[in-house]
Every structure is written in C-alpha cells, then in structure tokens.
Coordinates of C-alpha atoms in Angstrom, one line a residue:
Chain A
M121 CA 156.9 105.9 70.9
T122 CA 155.8 106.5 67.3
E123 CA 152.9 104.7 65.7
S124 CA 155.2 102.9 63.3
S125 CA 157.3 101.2 65.9
A126 CA 154.4 99.6 67.8
I127 CA 154.7 95.8 67.2
T128 CA 151.6 93.7 67.4
P129 CA 151.3 90.1 68.7
E130 CA 150.5 89.0 65.2
Q131 CA 153.8 90.4 64.0
V132 CA 155.7 88.6 66.8
E133 CA 153.9 85.4 65.8
H134 CA 155.3 85.8 62.3
L135 CA 158.8 86.5 63.6
A136 CA 158.6 83.6 66.0
S137 CA 157.7 81.3 63.1
L138 CA 160.6 82.7 61.0
S139 CA 162.9 82.0 64.0
R140 CA 161.3 78.5 64.7
I141 CA 160.3 79.2 68.3
A142 CA 156.9 77.9 69.4
M143 CA 155.2 80.6 71.5
G144 CA 151.9 80.9 73.4
E145 CA 149.5 83.8 73.4
D146 CA 150.9 85.4 76.6
E147 CA 154.5 85.2 75.3
L148 CA 153.5 86.8 72.0
K149 CA 151.8 89.7 73.9
S150 CA 154.5 90.3 76.3
L151 CA 157.2 90.2 73.6
A152 CA 155.1 92.6 71.4
G153 CA 155.3 95.1 74.3
D154 CA 159.0 94.6 74.9
L155 CA 159.8 95.0 71.2
S156 CA 157.7 98.1 70.9
T157 CA 159.6 99.7 73.8
I158 CA 163.0 98.7 72.5
L159 CA 162.3 99.7 68.9
G160 CA 160.8 103.0 70.1
N161 CA 164.1 103.8 71.8
V162 CA 166.5 102.7 69.1
A163 CA 164.5 103.8 66.0
R164 CA 166.4 107.1 66.0
V165 CA 169.4 105.3 64.6
N166 CA 168.2 106.2 61.1
E167 CA 168.2 109.9 61.9
V168 CA 171.9 110.1 62.7
A169 CA 174.0 109.0 59.8
G170 CA 173.5 110.3 56.3
D171 CA 174.1 108.5 53.0
D172 CA 177.7 109.7 52.9
V173 CA 178.6 107.6 56.0
P174 CA 179.9 104.1 55.1
A175 CA 178.7 101.1 57.1
T176 CA 181.1 99.2 59.3
S177 CA 180.4 95.4 59.6
H178 CA 183.6 94.4 61.3
P179 CA 185.6 96.7 63.6
I180 CA 189.0 95.5 62.2
P181 CA 188.4 94.2 58.7
L182 CA 190.8 91.5 57.5
T183 CA 190.5 90.4 53.9
N184 CA 191.5 87.2 52.0
V185 CA 192.2 85.2 55.1
M186 CA 193.2 81.8 53.7
R187 CA 195.0 78.7 54.8
P188 CA 197.0 76.3 52.6
D189 CA 194.6 73.9 50.8
V190 CA 195.8 70.7 52.6
V191 CA 193.9 68.0 54.3
G192 CA 193.8 68.6 58.1
E193 CA 192.4 66.7 61.0
T194 CA 188.7 66.3 61.2
L195 CA 186.3 64.7 63.6
T196 CA 185.4 61.0 63.0
S197 CA 181.8 60.3 62.3
E198 CA 181.7 58.6 65.6
Q199 CA 182.9 61.7 67.4
A200 CA 180.5 63.9 65.5
L201 CA 177.5 61.7 66.2
A202 CA 178.4 61.1 69.9
S203 CA 176.3 64.2 71.0
A204 CA 173.6 63.8 68.4
P205 CA 170.0 63.5 69.9
A206 CA 169.6 60.5 67.6
A207 CA 171.8 58.6 65.1
E208 CA 171.5 55.5 63.0
D209 CA 173.8 53.9 60.4
D210 CA 176.6 56.4 60.9
K211 CA 174.2 59.3 60.2
F212 CA 172.1 61.9 62.1
L213 CA 168.6 60.7 62.5
V214 CA 166.1 63.5 62.1
P215 CA 162.3 63.8 62.1
Q216 CA 160.4 63.8 58.8
I217 CA 161.5 66.7 56.7
L218 CA 159.2 66.4 53.6
G219 CA 155.5 66.2 53.3
E220 CA 153.8 62.8 53.5
E221 CA 154.3 60.7 50.4
Chain B
M163 CA 190.2 81.3 103.7
T164 CA 193.7 79.9 103.6
E165 CA 196.8 81.9 102.9
L166 CA 197.2 80.2 99.5
T167 CA 193.8 81.3 98.2
N168 CA 194.5 84.9 99.2
K169 CA 197.6 85.1 97.1
S170 CA 197.8 86.7 93.6
A171 CA 198.5 84.6 90.6
L172 CA 202.0 86.1 90.3
E173 CA 202.7 85.4 94.0
L174 CA 201.5 81.8 93.5
A175 CA 203.8 81.5 90.4
A176 CA 206.7 82.8 92.4
G177 CA 206.1 80.4 95.3
L178 CA 205.7 77.4 92.9
A179 CA 208.9 78.4 91.1
S180 CA 210.9 78.6 94.4
G181 CA 209.4 75.4 95.7
E182 CA 207.6 77.1 98.7
F183 CA 204.5 75.1 97.8
S184 CA 203.3 72.7 95.2
S185 CA 200.6 73.1 92.5
V186 CA 198.7 70.2 94.1
E187 CA 198.7 72.1 97.4
V188 CA 197.6 75.3 95.6
T189 CA 194.9 73.6 93.6
Q190 CA 193.6 71.6 96.6
A191 CA 193.3 74.8 98.6
H192 CA 191.2 76.4 95.9
L193 CA 189.0 73.3 95.4
E194 CA 188.4 73.3 99.2
R195 CA 187.5 76.9 99.1
I196 CA 185.1 76.3 96.2
N197 CA 183.6 73.4 98.2
A198 CA 183.1 75.6 101.2
T199 CA 181.6 78.6 99.5
E200 CA 179.7 77.3 96.4
D201 CA 176.4 77.2 98.3
D202 CA 176.8 80.9 98.8
F203 CA 178.2 82.1 95.5
N204 CA 177.2 79.5 92.9
S205 CA 180.1 80.7 90.7
F206 CA 180.5 77.4 88.9
I207 CA 178.3 75.3 86.7
T208 CA 180.8 72.4 86.7
V209 CA 183.8 71.9 89.0
T210 CA 186.5 69.7 87.4
D211 CA 188.4 68.8 90.6
E212 CA 189.9 65.5 89.3
A213 CA 191.2 67.0 86.1
A214 CA 192.6 70.0 88.0
L215 CA 194.5 67.9 90.4
A216 CA 195.8 65.6 87.6
T217 CA 197.2 68.7 85.8
A218 CA 198.7 70.0 89.1
K219 CA 200.3 66.7 89.8
A220 CA 201.8 66.5 86.3
V221 CA 203.1 70.1 86.5
D222 CA 204.7 69.3 89.9
A223 CA 206.4 66.2 88.4
K224 CA 207.7 68.2 85.5
R225 CA 209.0 70.9 87.8
S226 CA 210.9 68.4 90.0
A227 CA 212.4 66.9 86.8
G228 CA 213.8 70.4 86.0
E229 CA 211.7 70.9 82.9
D230 CA 211.2 74.4 81.4
L231 CA 207.7 75.5 82.4
H232 CA 205.5 78.5 81.5
A233 CA 205.6 81.2 84.1
L234 CA 202.0 80.5 85.2
A235 CA 202.4 76.7 85.2
G236 CA 200.6 75.2 88.2
V237 CA 198.5 78.3 88.9
P238 CA 194.8 77.4 88.8
V239 CA 192.3 79.1 86.5
A240 CA 188.5 79.1 86.0
L241 CA 186.9 79.2 82.5
K242 CA 183.6 80.8 81.6
D243 CA 181.3 78.0 80.5
L244 CA 181.2 79.6 77.0
V245 CA 184.7 78.2 76.4
V246 CA 184.5 74.8 74.7
T247 CA 186.4 72.1 76.6
E248 CA 186.8 68.7 74.9
G249 CA 185.3 65.9 76.9
V250 CA 184.0 68.3 79.6
R251 CA 180.3 69.5 79.5
T252 CA 180.0 73.0 78.1
T253 CA 176.6 74.5 78.6
A254 CA 176.7 78.3 77.7
G255 CA 174.4 78.6 80.7
S256 CA 171.6 77.2 78.6
K257 CA 169.2 74.2 78.8
M258 CA 169.9 73.8 75.1
L259 CA 173.4 72.5 75.9
E260 CA 172.8 71.1 79.4
N261 CA 174.3 67.8 78.5
W262 CA 176.6 68.7 75.6
V263 CA 180.1 67.2 75.8
P264 CA 182.1 68.9 73.0
P265 CA 184.1 66.6 70.7
Y266 CA 186.7 69.3 70.0
E267 CA 189.0 71.7 71.9
S268 CA 189.0 75.5 72.0
T269 CA 192.2 77.4 71.3
V270 CA 191.9 79.1 74.7
H271 CA 191.7 75.8 76.5
N272 CA 194.5 74.4 74.5
K273 CA 196.7 77.3 75.5
V274 CA 195.8 77.0 79.1
K275 CA 196.5 73.3 79.0
D276 CA 199.8 73.7 77.1
A277 CA 201.0 76.2 79.8
G278 CA 200.0 73.8 82.6
L279 CA 197.3 75.7 84.4
P280 CA 195.0 73.4 86.3
V281 CA 191.3 74.2 85.3
L282 CA 189.2 74.4 88.4
G283 CA 185.9 74.4 86.5
K284 CA 183.5 76.1 84.2
T285 CA 181.9 79.3 85.6
N286 CA 178.3 80.5 85.5
L287 CA 177.0 83.1 83.0
D288 CA 173.9 84.6 81.6
E289 CA 172.5 82.2 78.9
F290 CA 174.7 82.4 75.8
A291 CA 176.3 85.4 77.4
M292 CA 173.1 87.5 77.1
G293 CA 172.6 89.6 80.2
S294 CA 174.4 91.6 82.8
T295 CA 173.4 89.9 86.1
T296 CA 173.7 86.1 85.6
E297 CA 169.9 86.0 86.4
H298 CA 169.5 84.6 82.9
S299 CA 171.5 81.5 83.6
A300 CA 169.6 78.2 83.4
F301 CA 171.8 77.0 86.3
G302 CA 170.7 79.6 89.0
N303 CA 172.0 83.0 89.9
T304 CA 175.6 83.6 90.9
R305 CA 175.7 85.8 94.0
N306 CA 178.1 88.7 94.6
P307 CA 180.7 87.8 97.3
W308 CA 180.5 91.4 98.5
N309 CA 176.8 91.1 99.3
L310 CA 174.8 87.9 98.5
D311 CA 171.7 90.0 97.9
H312 CA 173.4 91.7 95.0
V313 CA 174.2 90.5 91.4
P314 CA 177.8 89.9 90.5
G315 CA 177.2 91.5 87.1
G316 CA 177.4 89.6 83.9
S317 CA 177.5 87.9 81.6
S318 CA 180.9 86.7 83.1
G319 CA 179.4 86.9 86.6
G320 CA 180.6 83.5 87.7
A321 CA 184.1 84.3 86.5
A322 CA 184.2 87.5 88.5
A323 CA 182.6 86.0 91.6
A324 CA 185.1 83.2 91.6
L325 CA 187.9 85.8 91.8
A326 CA 186.3 88.1 94.4
G327 CA 185.3 85.0 96.5
F328 CA 188.9 83.8 96.4
Q329 CA 187.8 80.5 94.7
A330 CA 190.2 81.1 91.8
P331 CA 193.2 83.4 91.2
L332 CA 192.5 83.8 87.5
S333 CA 189.4 83.6 85.3
V334 CA 188.8 83.7 81.5
G335 CA 185.6 85.6 80.5
T336 CA 184.1 86.9 77.3
D337 CA 183.0 90.5 76.5
T338 CA 180.5 91.3 73.8
G339 CA 179.2 94.6 75.2
G340 CA 180.9 94.7 78.6
S341 CA 180.5 91.2 79.9
V342 CA 184.1 91.1 81.3
R343 CA 184.5 94.7 82.4
Q344 CA 181.1 95.2 84.1
P345 CA 181.3 92.1 86.4
A346 CA 184.9 93.1 87.2
A347 CA 183.6 96.5 88.3
F348 CA 180.8 95.0 90.4
T349 CA 183.1 92.6 92.2
G350 CA 186.2 94.8 92.8
T351 CA 188.3 92.8 90.4
V352 CA 190.1 93.5 87.1
G353 CA 188.7 92.6 83.7
V354 CA 190.2 93.2 80.3
K355 CA 188.5 93.3 76.8
P356 CA 191.4 93.1 74.4
T357 CA 191.4 94.5 70.9
Y358 CA 188.9 92.6 68.7
G359 CA 190.7 89.6 67.2
S360 CA 193.6 89.5 69.5
I361 CA 192.6 86.4 71.4
S362 CA 191.3 83.4 69.3
R363 CA 187.6 82.8 69.4
F364 CA 187.9 79.3 68.0
G365 CA 185.8 77.2 70.3
I366 CA 184.2 80.2 72.0
I367 CA 180.4 79.7 71.7
A368 CA 179.3 82.6 69.4
M369 CA 176.9 85.3 70.5
A370 CA 177.5 88.3 68.2
S371 CA 180.5 87.6 66.1
S372 CA 181.5 91.1 65.1
L373 CA 181.6 92.1 68.8
D374 CA 182.7 89.0 70.9
Q375 CA 186.1 88.9 72.4
V376 CA 187.7 86.7 75.1
G377 CA 189.0 88.6 78.1
P378 CA 191.5 87.8 80.9
M379 CA 190.3 88.5 84.5
G380 CA 192.2 88.7 87.8
R381 CA 192.3 90.3 91.2
S382 CA 195.1 92.7 90.0
V383 CA 196.2 94.4 86.8
T384 CA 199.4 92.5 86.8
D385 CA 197.6 89.1 87.1
A386 CA 195.3 90.0 84.3
A387 CA 198.3 91.1 82.2
A388 CA 200.1 87.8 82.7
L389 CA 197.0 85.9 81.7
H390 CA 196.5 88.2 78.7
E391 CA 200.0 87.4 77.5
L392 CA 199.2 83.6 77.7
L393 CA 195.9 83.9 75.8
A394 CA 196.7 86.4 73.1
G395 CA 198.2 85.6 69.7
H396 CA 197.3 84.7 66.1
D397 CA 195.3 81.6 65.5
P398 CA 194.9 80.2 62.0
L399 CA 191.7 78.5 63.1
D400 CA 189.9 81.9 63.6
S401 CA 189.6 84.0 60.5
T402 CA 189.1 87.2 62.5
S403 CA 192.3 86.6 64.5
L404 CA 194.9 89.4 64.1
P405 CA 198.3 88.4 62.7
D406 CA 200.0 90.8 65.2
E407 CA 202.9 90.4 67.6
V408 CA 201.5 90.5 71.2
G409 CA 203.0 90.8 74.6
G410 CA 204.8 93.2 76.9
Y411 CA 201.6 93.7 79.0
L412 CA 203.1 92.5 82.3
N413 CA 206.2 94.6 81.8
A414 CA 204.2 97.6 80.9
A415 CA 202.0 97.2 84.0
Q416 CA 205.0 96.8 86.3
T417 CA 207.3 99.5 85.0
S418 CA 205.2 102.4 83.7
E419 CA 204.4 105.6 85.5
L420 CA 201.5 108.0 85.4
K421 CA 203.7 111.0 85.0
G422 CA 203.1 112.6 81.6
K423 CA 200.2 110.3 80.6
K424 CA 197.2 112.1 79.1
L425 CA 193.9 110.7 80.3
G426 CA 190.8 111.8 78.3
V427 CA 187.5 111.9 80.3
I428 CA 184.7 111.1 77.9
K429 CA 182.2 113.9 78.4
Q430 CA 179.2 111.7 77.4
L431 CA 180.1 109.0 80.0
A432 CA 180.3 111.0 83.2
G433 CA 177.2 113.0 84.0
E434 CA 173.5 112.2 84.0
G435 CA 172.3 108.7 85.0
Y436 CA 175.4 107.9 87.0
Q437 CA 175.0 107.0 90.7
D438 CA 176.5 109.7 93.0
G439 CA 178.8 107.3 94.7
V440 CA 180.1 106.1 91.3
R441 CA 180.9 109.6 90.2
T442 CA 182.5 110.4 93.5
A443 CA 184.8 107.4 93.4
F444 CA 185.7 108.0 89.8
T445 CA 186.5 111.6 90.4
A446 CA 188.6 110.7 93.4
A447 CA 190.6 108.2 91.3
L448 CA 191.2 110.9 88.6
E449 CA 192.5 113.3 91.3
T450 CA 194.8 110.6 92.6
A451 CA 196.1 110.1 89.0
A452 CA 196.5 113.8 88.5
A453 CA 198.5 114.1 91.8
A454 CA 200.8 111.4 90.5
G455 CA 201.5 113.5 87.4
A456 CA 198.9 112.4 84.9
E457 CA 197.2 115.1 82.8
I458 CA 193.4 115.0 82.7
V459 CA 191.6 116.4 79.7
E460 CA 188.0 116.3 78.6
V461 CA 187.1 114.8 75.2
D462 CA 183.9 114.9 73.2
C463 CA 182.6 111.7 71.6
P464 CA 179.0 112.8 70.5
S465 CA 178.2 109.6 68.6
I466 CA 178.6 107.6 71.8
S467 CA 175.1 108.8 72.6
Y468 CA 173.8 106.5 69.8
A469 CA 176.1 103.6 70.5
L470 CA 173.6 101.8 72.8
D471 CA 170.9 102.1 70.1
A472 CA 173.2 100.7 67.4
Y473 CA 174.4 97.9 69.7
Y474 CA 170.8 96.8 70.5
L475 CA 170.2 96.3 66.8
I476 CA 173.6 94.8 65.7
M477 CA 173.9 92.4 68.6
P478 CA 170.5 90.8 68.3
S479 CA 170.8 90.6 64.5
E480 CA 174.0 88.6 64.9
V481 CA 172.5 86.6 67.8
S482 CA 169.4 85.6 65.7
S483 CA 171.8 84.3 63.0
N484 CA 174.3 82.6 65.2
L485 CA 171.7 80.8 67.4
A486 CA 170.0 79.4 64.3
R487 CA 172.3 76.4 64.7
Y488 CA 170.5 75.1 67.7
D489 CA 167.9 73.2 65.8
G490 CA 167.7 70.0 67.8
M491 CA 169.1 67.9 64.9
R492 CA 172.9 67.4 65.4
Y493 CA 173.7 68.2 69.0
G494 CA 172.1 69.6 72.1
L495 CA 168.5 69.4 73.2
R496 CA 165.8 67.8 71.1
V497 CA 162.1 68.2 72.1
E498 CA 159.1 66.8 70.3
P499 CA 155.9 68.8 70.2
E500 CA 153.3 67.8 72.8
S501 CA 150.6 67.5 70.1
G502 CA 150.3 67.6 66.3
P503 CA 152.6 66.2 63.7
V504 CA 156.2 65.4 64.5
T505 CA 158.2 66.9 61.7
A506 CA 161.6 68.6 61.5
E507 CA 159.9 72.0 61.6
T508 CA 157.7 71.3 64.6
V509 CA 160.6 69.6 66.5
M510 CA 162.8 72.7 65.9
S511 CA 160.1 75.0 67.2
A512 CA 159.5 72.9 70.2
T513 CA 163.2 72.4 70.9
R514 CA 163.9 76.1 70.7
A515 CA 160.9 77.0 72.8
A516 CA 162.0 74.6 75.6
G517 CA 165.8 75.1 75.3
F518 CA 166.0 78.9 75.2
G519 CA 165.2 81.3 78.1
D520 CA 163.2 84.5 77.8
E521 CA 166.1 86.9 77.2
V522 CA 167.6 84.8 74.4
K523 CA 164.2 84.5 72.8
R524 CA 163.7 88.3 73.1
R525 CA 167.0 89.0 71.3
I526 CA 166.4 86.4 68.6
I527 CA 163.0 87.9 67.8
L528 CA 164.4 91.4 67.9
G529 CA 167.2 90.5 65.6
T530 CA 164.9 88.6 63.2
Y531 CA 162.8 91.8 63.0
A532 CA 165.8 94.1 62.4
L533 CA 167.1 91.9 59.6
S534 CA 163.6 91.5 57.9
A535 CA 163.1 92.8 54.4
G536 CA 161.8 96.3 54.6
Y537 CA 163.4 97.1 57.9
Y538 CA 167.0 96.1 57.2
D539 CA 168.2 99.5 55.9
A540 CA 166.4 101.5 58.5
Y541 CA 167.7 99.4 61.5
Y542 CA 170.7 97.1 60.8
G543 CA 172.1 99.3 58.0
S544 CA 171.8 102.5 60.0
A545 CA 173.3 100.9 63.1
Q546 CA 176.3 99.9 61.1
K547 CA 176.8 103.5 60.0
I548 CA 176.7 104.6 63.6
R549 CA 179.5 102.1 64.2
T550 CA 181.6 104.1 61.7
L551 CA 180.8 107.3 63.5
V552 CA 181.8 105.8 66.9
Q553 CA 185.1 104.7 65.4
N554 CA 185.7 108.2 63.9
D555 CA 184.9 109.8 67.3
F556 CA 187.4 107.5 69.1
A557 CA 190.1 108.2 66.5
K558 CA 189.7 112.0 67.0
A559 CA 189.7 111.6 70.8
F560 CA 192.9 109.4 70.8
A561 CA 194.6 112.2 68.8
A562 CA 194.2 114.4 71.9
C563 CA 195.2 111.9 74.7
D564 CA 196.8 108.5 75.4
V565 CA 193.8 106.7 76.8
L566 CA 190.2 107.4 77.4
V567 CA 188.6 106.9 80.9
S568 CA 185.1 106.7 82.4
P569 CA 183.3 104.8 85.1
T570 CA 182.9 101.2 83.9
A571 CA 179.2 101.1 84.8
P572 CA 176.7 103.8 85.8
T573 CA 175.9 102.0 89.1
T574 CA 177.3 99.6 91.6
A575 CA 176.0 96.0 91.7
L576 CA 172.2 96.0 91.6
K577 CA 170.0 93.8 93.9
F578 CA 168.5 90.7 92.5
G579 CA 165.2 91.2 90.8
A580 CA 165.8 94.9 89.9
E581 CA 165.9 93.7 86.3
K582 CA 162.4 92.2 86.4
A583 CA 161.0 95.5 87.7
A584 CA 162.4 97.6 85.0
D585 CA 161.6 97.7 81.3
P586 CA 164.2 96.0 79.1
M587 CA 165.6 99.3 77.9
A588 CA 166.3 100.6 81.4
L589 CA 168.5 97.6 82.1
Y590 CA 170.3 97.8 78.8
L591 CA 171.3 101.3 79.8
G592 CA 173.7 99.7 82.3
D593 CA 176.0 98.8 79.3
V594 CA 176.2 102.4 78.1
A595 CA 179.9 102.9 79.0
T596 CA 181.2 99.5 77.9
I597 CA 179.4 99.0 74.5
P598 CA 181.3 101.7 72.5
A599 CA 184.6 99.7 72.8
N600 CA 183.0 96.6 71.3
L601 CA 181.4 98.6 68.4
A602 CA 184.8 100.1 67.6
G603 CA 186.9 97.0 68.3
I604 CA 189.2 98.9 70.7
P605 CA 190.6 97.4 74.0
G606 CA 189.2 98.3 77.4
L607 CA 190.1 97.4 81.0
S608 CA 188.2 97.9 84.3
L609 CA 190.0 98.2 87.6
P610 CA 188.6 99.0 91.1
A611 CA 188.5 102.7 91.9
G612 CA 187.1 102.4 95.4
L613 CA 183.8 101.7 97.2
A614 CA 180.4 103.4 97.1
D615 CA 178.0 102.3 99.9
G616 CA 180.1 99.3 100.6
L617 CA 180.2 98.0 97.0
P618 CA 183.0 98.3 94.4
V619 CA 183.2 101.0 91.7
G620 CA 184.9 100.3 88.4
F621 CA 187.3 102.6 86.5
Q622 CA 187.4 102.0 82.8
I623 CA 190.4 102.7 80.6
L624 CA 190.1 102.5 76.8
A625 CA 193.0 102.5 74.3
P626 CA 193.2 102.6 70.4
A627 CA 192.9 99.3 68.5
R628 CA 196.0 97.1 68.7
E629 CA 197.4 99.3 71.5
D630 CA 196.4 97.0 74.3
V631 CA 199.7 97.7 76.0
R632 CA 198.6 101.3 76.7
L633 CA 195.9 99.9 79.0
Y634 CA 198.5 98.4 81.2
E635 CA 200.8 101.5 81.0
V636 CA 198.1 103.4 82.7
A637 CA 196.3 100.7 84.7
G638 CA 199.5 99.3 86.3
P639 CA 200.7 102.5 87.9
L640 CA 197.1 103.7 88.6
E641 CA 196.4 100.6 90.6
A642 CA 199.6 100.9 92.5
T643 CA 198.9 104.6 93.3
L644 CA 195.3 104.0 94.3
E645 CA 196.4 101.1 96.6
S646 CA 199.1 103.1 98.3
A647 CA 196.6 105.9 98.9
G648 CA 193.6 103.8 100.0
G649 CA 194.6 100.2 100.2
R650 CA 193.4 97.3 98.0
V651 CA 189.6 97.4 97.4
L652 CA 189.4 93.6 97.7
D653 CA 191.1 93.7 101.1
T654 CA 187.9 95.1 102.6
L655 CA 186.1 92.0 101.4
A656 CA 189.0 89.6 102.4
E657 CA 188.9 91.0 106.0
G658 CA 185.2 90.4 106.2
L659 CA 185.5 86.8 104.8
T660 CA 188.1 85.8 107.4
K661 CA 186.0 86.9 110.3

C-alpha cells in the first residue's frame, strides 16, 4: 500500500459528514482501515489507460430519449404522502431546515 | 416435496394448458413447500400467499372460459425484493425500507401480472443488492439448500435458493456485478444477465445505474429463456431501455446445436485463484462441448485484469449518489438523534446511521471519496477509461468466436462467516469473472457444469451486446448434452430432499 492511499479516521469523518451518516469513533477507525485496503488495491487504475482512451459512462449509450410532452398519470398527494414519516396539510412534514430565527 | 413442485416451469405450463392440473393446485403446492422449508432456507422476506392464490384462481377461471392466455399464465414466480410491488411491502433487504409500501408499480411486476403469473412472494437479498452472500440482508441469512452451512450466493441469494429448494419454479433477480449469475452458480440453477437496457428497470430500486440489469432465473436454460421473453422489451418509462425487438430465446435454446459453435475460453478467467474442483468441472464441461462438435479456442482479454478495480470505483460512486435519496424525509425510516438539536441535517445523519448496514455504509463512503474533488480524475475518471478498454477487448474477442466462456465464480458456495474473516478486497475477488459483463453491458448466463465436493459449479457464457439469443444457442444444447452425459445437477439435491 502506498503512503498516499492510507486513509485516516479524520478523512472518513469528513466523508461521513458529506454523506450524512452519523458515525462513532470505532466505525471511523474500522472504515479507515477498509478504505485504505480497498484503495491500495484499486489505485492502479490510473496507471492503465492513457489520455488517448475515452471514458465510458454508459455501456450502451442512447441519446435524446424523449417522450411526447403530454400530461400523464401521476400519484395523488394522498398516495405520495401515504409512506411519509410525517405529513401535515397535504405536505411532507420535515424537521427544522434553517437556523433558529 | 410433491410432484408439482419438482416440475419445470415449462412442464407446469404444459400441464396447465392441457388441464392436467390447475394453477390453484400448482400455487398451493408451492406455498405449502415454502411453508414447510422456510425455517431452513429463509429465501423469502415476504410471502404473498393470498394474492398468489387470487391470481391463480383468476387464471383458472379465464382458462375455463376459453380465453387466450400467456404461455406461462398460472405458473408461479418469486420476485427479488428489489422489485417494486404496488401495495406490497418492498424492503430492498434494508431496515431503511422495512415498512415501505410502494404507491406505484414496476414494469417487471406489471408484465408478470399481465401474463397471469401468481407471485409467491418477495425474495431475500443483500441490502440494496450489495453483497454476494445474503449475509448483508437486514432480514437474516438465506441458506443454501445444498448445504445449510453454506451461503446461497448473492445478492439474489433468496431468488436462487427458492429455485434450488423447489419453493418456486421461476425467479426474477437483478445483476449489477454478478448478482444473478453467481447465486445461480452456487445453487445449481440457471441465471441470466441480459444486455444492459433490455429489461426495464422502471421500479427496480437502483444500486449502480450504469451497471444494474434485471435477470430471469430458473432451474433450466429453457425455463429462464421463457421468463426472459416475458420480461424483455422496450419501456418508455426507462430512458436506458433499448428500443430493440426481443425474443426467440426459447426457440434458440430448444433447437440449436453445439456443432460448429466457437467457444472462446478467456485466458484471464481460468487459472490462478480458481478452486481445483471448479477448474475440473469447467474443463470437463468444455470437453463435453468439444465432443459434441463445438470448437474451443483461447482468447486474450488483458484489460479484464483491471475490471475488478474499475468496478469497485464506479459501482460505489453510483451507489453513493443513488442512495442519497434515503434521507428520512419523504418515505422510509426516520430516526431522530439521541441528543443535540433536531434539525433536518441531524435527522438525516441519524436516519442513515440506523437504516443502513455496514456494507452499504462502506460503499457510500468509498464512492463519496472516489467522487471527491481532487480524486475524481484519478479514480472515477480512470475507471471509466478501463471500461472502454474492457469493451474493446470483448469486441476483439468476439471477432474470433461466437461466445466467451469461463467458470462463473472462482469457488463453490462459501461457508457462512468466511466473509467476516477476510479483508473486503478478498471477498470482492469472488466477482472477478462476472463483473466484466456489467462494465461492458454485454449479456451473460450461468448454468450448472457439475459438482465439486458436493456443491454446484457454474459455467458462464458471454455474448456480444444485443445478441442475447447467442447465450441460448449455446446454453440450450450444452445443458442437454451435459445432462445426457451426467444427469441433471439439481437431481442430486432433489433426491436428497425427498429422502
């Protein structure tokens, strides 16, 4: 494993906050180890293909996939809200999203 | 095990058409079998017995009334619990969706319903299809009917165990890196990953969108072919769905011969790291094919050596993006933090901490890293270039042969817990032979080649994109030839189960 691919628990903590997953110390440490191992193995990907090789994002690219611009069936708000953790007045009810005012 | 549960889907279809038995009888027999064996196998997360019997009854009534029916009408099927079913809980094997009842229908389930196949239930899987053992399900392990101490493979492990355990004659799975083919190999059944985009993914819970594909599974090549024909076809609701004509799979499987077919053995997928018994069974199957007139050549696909590395960057990157939707706001689990302020941010973090299992978290974090500014080009960008190289290698290889072949997996089914003992990369190596097809979007099929130490070995066939029919042109006659030489692999298990 190269020095550059060693991931620290602090880095995992940052990634966890970007991915919105709360994690304890033990989890951060164990994931840092896992990530270091995995990245140490896969890091060689950037040694294989040169600048002349184009990237493939989709195996079978389709372009300009459109449908006629007509109104179709949609869910009713009742259906959409039926599996919501909380709802009120025909809307999703969510925790506070802005700072206290 | 009753006679009805031992029949193939096509035998059941024929018996239903001739009036030898009814769909209610067939469905009831499978439900009883599930009831009697679920404590052992745990193939299902949800059994939908009432709905299955209602469908069976309706199909029987239509048949008596002389209505035109689909060839598989009345033949029961099991759906992987990654397939959205309106009004029926769909969990993806995760605590995050433990109580989610979808308000809409997947195209796959619509097709199955329209054709009149009773749905027996929703099968177990690794959480969000991430894993190759079902040990990552939030609903317990599925056990391999061949030996309950061994995994059934994954992520479609419940789907495969339901077939091998004679609980269902047909299963629908999904394959992102081998999740249909590897469990088929581990259970002595047949699993197909069609060309990317040939079966609609509308209503399939997304894992890695440039790799995911729905796959038909059965106990024989012909059963899988018949289900494949039912599921395939263009769907305007899926923008990656191919606008191609599909079909002819069953006919190809039933009428083709091996004589003159050119099978290319992939040099990189045969040697080091493969269990002896797997190599022996694979080589024996090749010899049987050669004796029946197939030509065996060796082909070189050097970039396949990097496919696994590219996959373990591309897949988690797409996972981290796709699973961002589970935020505890609109559907699924919501958990409030135990202490501190209750805001949208802290609720999201607490929800995702409680709702996701370790493997899902590991892949989200890895993907978030690979997509981070400063690492994107070196990891995700480079991996996408390897994808191009793999496609180029396959194109060259297919110029020299009709199909490519390899063992489906380097080993037979592992024992439970083997995963925990190994580092994550060692386990990921089990996907080495199946992943290249997902990266390139080409179709692949696994059929049983024989046994090694009492457990099934899978034989993988790969064909060029949009040439799924070639899989069946080889798999159909190969299965028939292997069975006439050594008997059906699953019969060994069936005999054990009736004792």
